[in-house]
mmCIF file with all atom_site columns, C-alpha atoms in Angstrom:
data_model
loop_
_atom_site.group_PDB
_atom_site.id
_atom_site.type_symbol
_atom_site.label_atom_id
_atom_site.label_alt_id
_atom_site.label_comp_id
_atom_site.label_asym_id
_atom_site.label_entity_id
_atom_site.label_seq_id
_atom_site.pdbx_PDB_ins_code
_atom_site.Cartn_x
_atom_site.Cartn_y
_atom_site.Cartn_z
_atom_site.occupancy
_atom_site.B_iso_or_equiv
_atom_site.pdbx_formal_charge
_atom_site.auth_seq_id
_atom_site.auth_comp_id
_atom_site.auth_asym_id
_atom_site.auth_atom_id
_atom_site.pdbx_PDB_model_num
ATOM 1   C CA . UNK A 1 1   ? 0.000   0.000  0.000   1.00 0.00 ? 5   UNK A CA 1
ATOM 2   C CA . UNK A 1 2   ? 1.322   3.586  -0.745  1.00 0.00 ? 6   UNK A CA 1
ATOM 3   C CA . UNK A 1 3   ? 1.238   6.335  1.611   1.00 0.00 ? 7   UNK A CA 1
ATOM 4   C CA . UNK A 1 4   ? 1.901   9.741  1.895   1.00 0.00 ? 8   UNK A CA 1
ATOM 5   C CA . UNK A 1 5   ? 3.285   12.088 4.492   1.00 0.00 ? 9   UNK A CA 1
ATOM 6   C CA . UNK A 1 6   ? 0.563   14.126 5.561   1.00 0.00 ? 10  UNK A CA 1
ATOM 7   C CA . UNK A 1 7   ? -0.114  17.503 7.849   1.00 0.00 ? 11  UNK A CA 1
ATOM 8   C CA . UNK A 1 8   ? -1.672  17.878 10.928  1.00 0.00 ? 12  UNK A CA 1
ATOM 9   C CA . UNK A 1 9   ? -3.275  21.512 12.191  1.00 0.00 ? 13  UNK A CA 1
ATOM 10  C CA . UNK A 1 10  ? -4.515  22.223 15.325  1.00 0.00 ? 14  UNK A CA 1
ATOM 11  C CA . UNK A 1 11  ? -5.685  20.161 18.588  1.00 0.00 ? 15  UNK A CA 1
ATOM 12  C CA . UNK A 1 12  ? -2.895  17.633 20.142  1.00 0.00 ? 16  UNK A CA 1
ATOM 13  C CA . UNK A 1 13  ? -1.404  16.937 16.730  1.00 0.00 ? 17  UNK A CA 1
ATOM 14  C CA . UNK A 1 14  ? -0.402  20.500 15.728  1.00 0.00 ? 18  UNK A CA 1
ATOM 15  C CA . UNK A 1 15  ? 2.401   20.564 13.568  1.00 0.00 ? 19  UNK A CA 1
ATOM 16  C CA . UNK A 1 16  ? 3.264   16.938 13.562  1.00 0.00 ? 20  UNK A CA 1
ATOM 17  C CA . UNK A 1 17  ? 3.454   15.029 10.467  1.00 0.00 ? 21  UNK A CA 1
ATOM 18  C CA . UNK A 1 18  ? 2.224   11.138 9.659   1.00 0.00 ? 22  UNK A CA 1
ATOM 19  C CA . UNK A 1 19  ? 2.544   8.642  7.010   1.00 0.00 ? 23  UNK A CA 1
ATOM 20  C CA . UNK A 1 20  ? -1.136  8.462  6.253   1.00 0.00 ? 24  UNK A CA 1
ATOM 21  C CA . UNK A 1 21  ? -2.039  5.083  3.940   1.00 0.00 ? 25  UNK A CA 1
ATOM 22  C CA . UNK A 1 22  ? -4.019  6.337  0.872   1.00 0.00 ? 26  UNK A CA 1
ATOM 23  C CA . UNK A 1 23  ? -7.091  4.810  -0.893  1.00 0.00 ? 27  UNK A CA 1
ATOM 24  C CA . UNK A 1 24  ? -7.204  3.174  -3.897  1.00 0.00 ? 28  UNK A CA 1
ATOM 25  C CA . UNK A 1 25  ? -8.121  6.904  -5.470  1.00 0.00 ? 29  UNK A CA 1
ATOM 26  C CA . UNK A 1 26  ? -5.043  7.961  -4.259  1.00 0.00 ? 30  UNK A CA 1
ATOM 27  C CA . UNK A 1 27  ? -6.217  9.769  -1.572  1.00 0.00 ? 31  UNK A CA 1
ATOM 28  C CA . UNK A 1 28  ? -5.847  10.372 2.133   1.00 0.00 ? 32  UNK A CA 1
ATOM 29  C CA . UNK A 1 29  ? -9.383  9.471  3.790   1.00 0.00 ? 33  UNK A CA 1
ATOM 30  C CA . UNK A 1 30  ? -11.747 11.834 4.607   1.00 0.00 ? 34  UNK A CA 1
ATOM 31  C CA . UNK A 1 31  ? -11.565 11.756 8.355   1.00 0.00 ? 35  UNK A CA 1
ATOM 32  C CA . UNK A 1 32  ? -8.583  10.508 10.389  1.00 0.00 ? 36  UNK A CA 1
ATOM 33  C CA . UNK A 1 33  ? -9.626  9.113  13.984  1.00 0.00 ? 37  UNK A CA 1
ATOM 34  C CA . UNK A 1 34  ? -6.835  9.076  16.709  1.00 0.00 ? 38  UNK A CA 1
ATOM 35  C CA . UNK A 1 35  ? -7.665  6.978  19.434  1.00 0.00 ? 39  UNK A CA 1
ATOM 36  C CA . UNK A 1 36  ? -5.810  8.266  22.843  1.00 0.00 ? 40  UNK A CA 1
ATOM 37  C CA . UNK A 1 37  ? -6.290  5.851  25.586  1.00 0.00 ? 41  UNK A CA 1
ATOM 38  C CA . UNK A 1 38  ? -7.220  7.469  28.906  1.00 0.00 ? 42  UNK A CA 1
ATOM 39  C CA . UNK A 1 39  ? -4.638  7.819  31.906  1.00 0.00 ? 43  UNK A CA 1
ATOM 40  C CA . UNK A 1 40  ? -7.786  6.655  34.906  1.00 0.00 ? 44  UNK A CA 1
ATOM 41  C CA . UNK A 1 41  ? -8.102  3.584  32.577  1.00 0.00 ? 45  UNK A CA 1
ATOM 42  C CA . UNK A 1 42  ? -11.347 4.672  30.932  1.00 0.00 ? 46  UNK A CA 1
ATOM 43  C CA . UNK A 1 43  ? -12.895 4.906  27.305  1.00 0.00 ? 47  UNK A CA 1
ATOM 44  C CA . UNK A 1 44  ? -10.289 6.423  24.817  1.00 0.00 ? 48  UNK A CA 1
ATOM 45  C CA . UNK A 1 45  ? -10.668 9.610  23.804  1.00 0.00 ? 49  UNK A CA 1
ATOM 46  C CA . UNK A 1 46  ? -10.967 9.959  20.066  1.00 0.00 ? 50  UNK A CA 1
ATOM 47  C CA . UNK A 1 47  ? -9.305  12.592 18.776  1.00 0.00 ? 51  UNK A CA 1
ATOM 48  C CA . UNK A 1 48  ? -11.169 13.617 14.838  1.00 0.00 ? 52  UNK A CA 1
ATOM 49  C CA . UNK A 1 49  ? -9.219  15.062 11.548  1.00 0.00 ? 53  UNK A CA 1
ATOM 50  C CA . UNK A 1 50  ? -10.773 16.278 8.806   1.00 0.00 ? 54  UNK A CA 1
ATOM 51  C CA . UNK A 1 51  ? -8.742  16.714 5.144   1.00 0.00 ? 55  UNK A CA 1
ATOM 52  C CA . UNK A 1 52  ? -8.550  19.482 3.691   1.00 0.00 ? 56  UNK A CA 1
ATOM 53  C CA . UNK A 1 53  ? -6.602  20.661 0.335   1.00 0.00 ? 57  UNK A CA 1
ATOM 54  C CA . UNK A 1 54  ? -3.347  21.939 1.333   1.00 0.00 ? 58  UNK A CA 1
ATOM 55  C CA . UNK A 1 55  ? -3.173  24.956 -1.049  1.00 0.00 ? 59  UNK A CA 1
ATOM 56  C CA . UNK A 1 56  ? -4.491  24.688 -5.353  1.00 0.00 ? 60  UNK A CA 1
ATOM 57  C CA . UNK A 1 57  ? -2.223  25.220 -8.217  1.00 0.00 ? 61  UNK A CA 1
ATOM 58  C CA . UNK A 1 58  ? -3.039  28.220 -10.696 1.00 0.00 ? 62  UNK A CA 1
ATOM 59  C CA . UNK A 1 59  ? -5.724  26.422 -12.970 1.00 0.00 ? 63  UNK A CA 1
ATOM 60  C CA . UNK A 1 60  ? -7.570  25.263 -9.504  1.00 0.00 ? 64  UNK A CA 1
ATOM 61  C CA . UNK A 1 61  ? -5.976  21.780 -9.194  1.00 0.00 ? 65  UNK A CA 1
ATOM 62  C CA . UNK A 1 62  ? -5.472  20.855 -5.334  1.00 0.00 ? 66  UNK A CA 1
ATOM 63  C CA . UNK A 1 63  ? -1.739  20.549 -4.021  1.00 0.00 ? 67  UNK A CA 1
ATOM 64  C CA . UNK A 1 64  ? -1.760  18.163 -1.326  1.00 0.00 ? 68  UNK A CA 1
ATOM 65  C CA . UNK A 1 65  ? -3.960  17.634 1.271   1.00 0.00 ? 69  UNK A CA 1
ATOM 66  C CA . UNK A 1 66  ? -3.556  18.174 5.454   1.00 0.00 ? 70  UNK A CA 1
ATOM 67  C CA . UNK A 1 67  ? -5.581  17.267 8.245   1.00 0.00 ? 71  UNK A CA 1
ATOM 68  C CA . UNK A 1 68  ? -7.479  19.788 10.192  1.00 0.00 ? 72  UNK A CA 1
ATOM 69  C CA . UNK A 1 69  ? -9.087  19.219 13.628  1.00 0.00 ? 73  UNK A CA 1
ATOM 70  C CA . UNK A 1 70  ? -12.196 19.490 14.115  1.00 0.00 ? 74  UNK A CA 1
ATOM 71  C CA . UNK A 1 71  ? -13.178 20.090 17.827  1.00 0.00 ? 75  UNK A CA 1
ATOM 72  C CA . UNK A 1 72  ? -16.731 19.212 17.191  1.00 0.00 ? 76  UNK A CA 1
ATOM 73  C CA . UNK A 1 73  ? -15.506 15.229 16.671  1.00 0.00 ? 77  UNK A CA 1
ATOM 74  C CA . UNK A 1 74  ? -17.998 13.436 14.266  1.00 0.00 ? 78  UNK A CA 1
ATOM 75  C CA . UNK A 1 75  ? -21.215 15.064 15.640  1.00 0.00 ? 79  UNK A CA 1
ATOM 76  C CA . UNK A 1 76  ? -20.174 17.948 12.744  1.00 0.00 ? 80  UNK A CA 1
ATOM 77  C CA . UNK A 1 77  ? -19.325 15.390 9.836   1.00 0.00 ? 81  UNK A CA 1
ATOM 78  C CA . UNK A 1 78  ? -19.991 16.243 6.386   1.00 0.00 ? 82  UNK A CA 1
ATOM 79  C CA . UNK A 1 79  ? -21.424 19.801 5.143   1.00 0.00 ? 83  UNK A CA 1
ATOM 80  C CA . UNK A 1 80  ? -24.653 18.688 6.460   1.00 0.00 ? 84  UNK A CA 1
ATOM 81  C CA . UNK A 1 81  ? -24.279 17.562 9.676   1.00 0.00 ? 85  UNK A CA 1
ATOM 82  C CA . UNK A 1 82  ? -23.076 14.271 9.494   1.00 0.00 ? 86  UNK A CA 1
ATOM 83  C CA . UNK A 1 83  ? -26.494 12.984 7.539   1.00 0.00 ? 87  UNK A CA 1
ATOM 84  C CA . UNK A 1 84  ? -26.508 11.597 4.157   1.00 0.00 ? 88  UNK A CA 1
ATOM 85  C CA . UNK A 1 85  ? -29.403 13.413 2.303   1.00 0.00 ? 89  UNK A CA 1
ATOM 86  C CA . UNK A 1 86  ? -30.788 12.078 -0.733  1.00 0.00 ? 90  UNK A CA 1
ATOM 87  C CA . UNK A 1 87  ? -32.238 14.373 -3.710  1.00 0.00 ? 91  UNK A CA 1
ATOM 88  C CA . UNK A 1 88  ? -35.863 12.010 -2.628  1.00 0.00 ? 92  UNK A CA 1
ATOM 89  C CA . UNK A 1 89  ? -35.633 12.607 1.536   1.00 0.00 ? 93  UNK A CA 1
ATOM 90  C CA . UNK A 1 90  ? -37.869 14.757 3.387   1.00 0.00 ? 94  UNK A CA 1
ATOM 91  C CA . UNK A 1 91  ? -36.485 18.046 4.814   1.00 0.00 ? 95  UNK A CA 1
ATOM 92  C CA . UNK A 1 92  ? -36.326 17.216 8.630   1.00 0.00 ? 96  UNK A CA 1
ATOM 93  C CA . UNK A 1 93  ? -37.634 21.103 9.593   1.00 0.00 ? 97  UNK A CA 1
ATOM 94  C CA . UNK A 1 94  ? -40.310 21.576 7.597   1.00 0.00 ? 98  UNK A CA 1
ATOM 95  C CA . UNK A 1 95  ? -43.977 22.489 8.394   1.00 0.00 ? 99  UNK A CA 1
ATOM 96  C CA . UNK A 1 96  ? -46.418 19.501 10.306  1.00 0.00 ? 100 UNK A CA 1
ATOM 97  C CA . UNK A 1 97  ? -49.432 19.127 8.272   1.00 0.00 ? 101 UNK A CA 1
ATOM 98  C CA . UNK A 1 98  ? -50.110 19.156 4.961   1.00 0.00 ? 102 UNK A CA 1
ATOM 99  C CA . UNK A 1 99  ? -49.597 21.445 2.072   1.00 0.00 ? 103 UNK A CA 1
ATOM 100 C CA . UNK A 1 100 ? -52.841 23.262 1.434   1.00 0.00 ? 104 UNK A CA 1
ATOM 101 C CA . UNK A 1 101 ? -53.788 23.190 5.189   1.00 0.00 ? 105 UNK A CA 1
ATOM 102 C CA . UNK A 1 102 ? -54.269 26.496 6.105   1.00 0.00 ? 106 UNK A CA 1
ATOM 103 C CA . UNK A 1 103 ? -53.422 25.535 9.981   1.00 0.00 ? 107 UNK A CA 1
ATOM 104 C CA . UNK A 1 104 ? -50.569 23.735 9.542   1.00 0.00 ? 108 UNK A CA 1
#
């Protein structure tokens, strides 16, 4: 498997860099979970990364990519909060009742 050296900003891992395995697309994944067992002898704490390009060449093409922390963990995942939504969901806050009800 292939990896590349990859970036880390912010949290516990600022600054340090890790041989990160890449997928078959040739990319890092997505979101980069750090497990960092607890001192009492409780749950680990998981630490979350998110990747994001490293900088864009002049025609737009991305440079690298780096791992950013996100202090939210997984509860912020994804540009929509973590949920896959389909084109053929429902939207989760819309009106009770139905359309031509006046009442709602």
């Amino acid at each position: 498997m292939k990896s590349q050296d990859t970036p880390f900003e912010g949290g516990p891992m600022d600054g340090r860099v890790l041989p990160v395995l890449l997928g078959m697309t040739g990319h890092p994944p997505k979101t980069y979970r750090i497990p960092v067992p607890d001192a009492a002898g409780g749950p680990p704490t998981v630490l979350v990364y998110r990747r994001v390009p490293r900088g864009h060449s002049k025609i737009g093409v991305v440079r690298g990519w780096k791992y950013q922390y996100a202090a939210e963990g997984d509860k912020g995942a994804g540009r929509l909060g973590g949920k896959v939504r389909w084109p053929w969901s429902k939207p989760d806050d819309g009106p009770s009742g139905k359309p031509d009800d006046a009442t709602g």
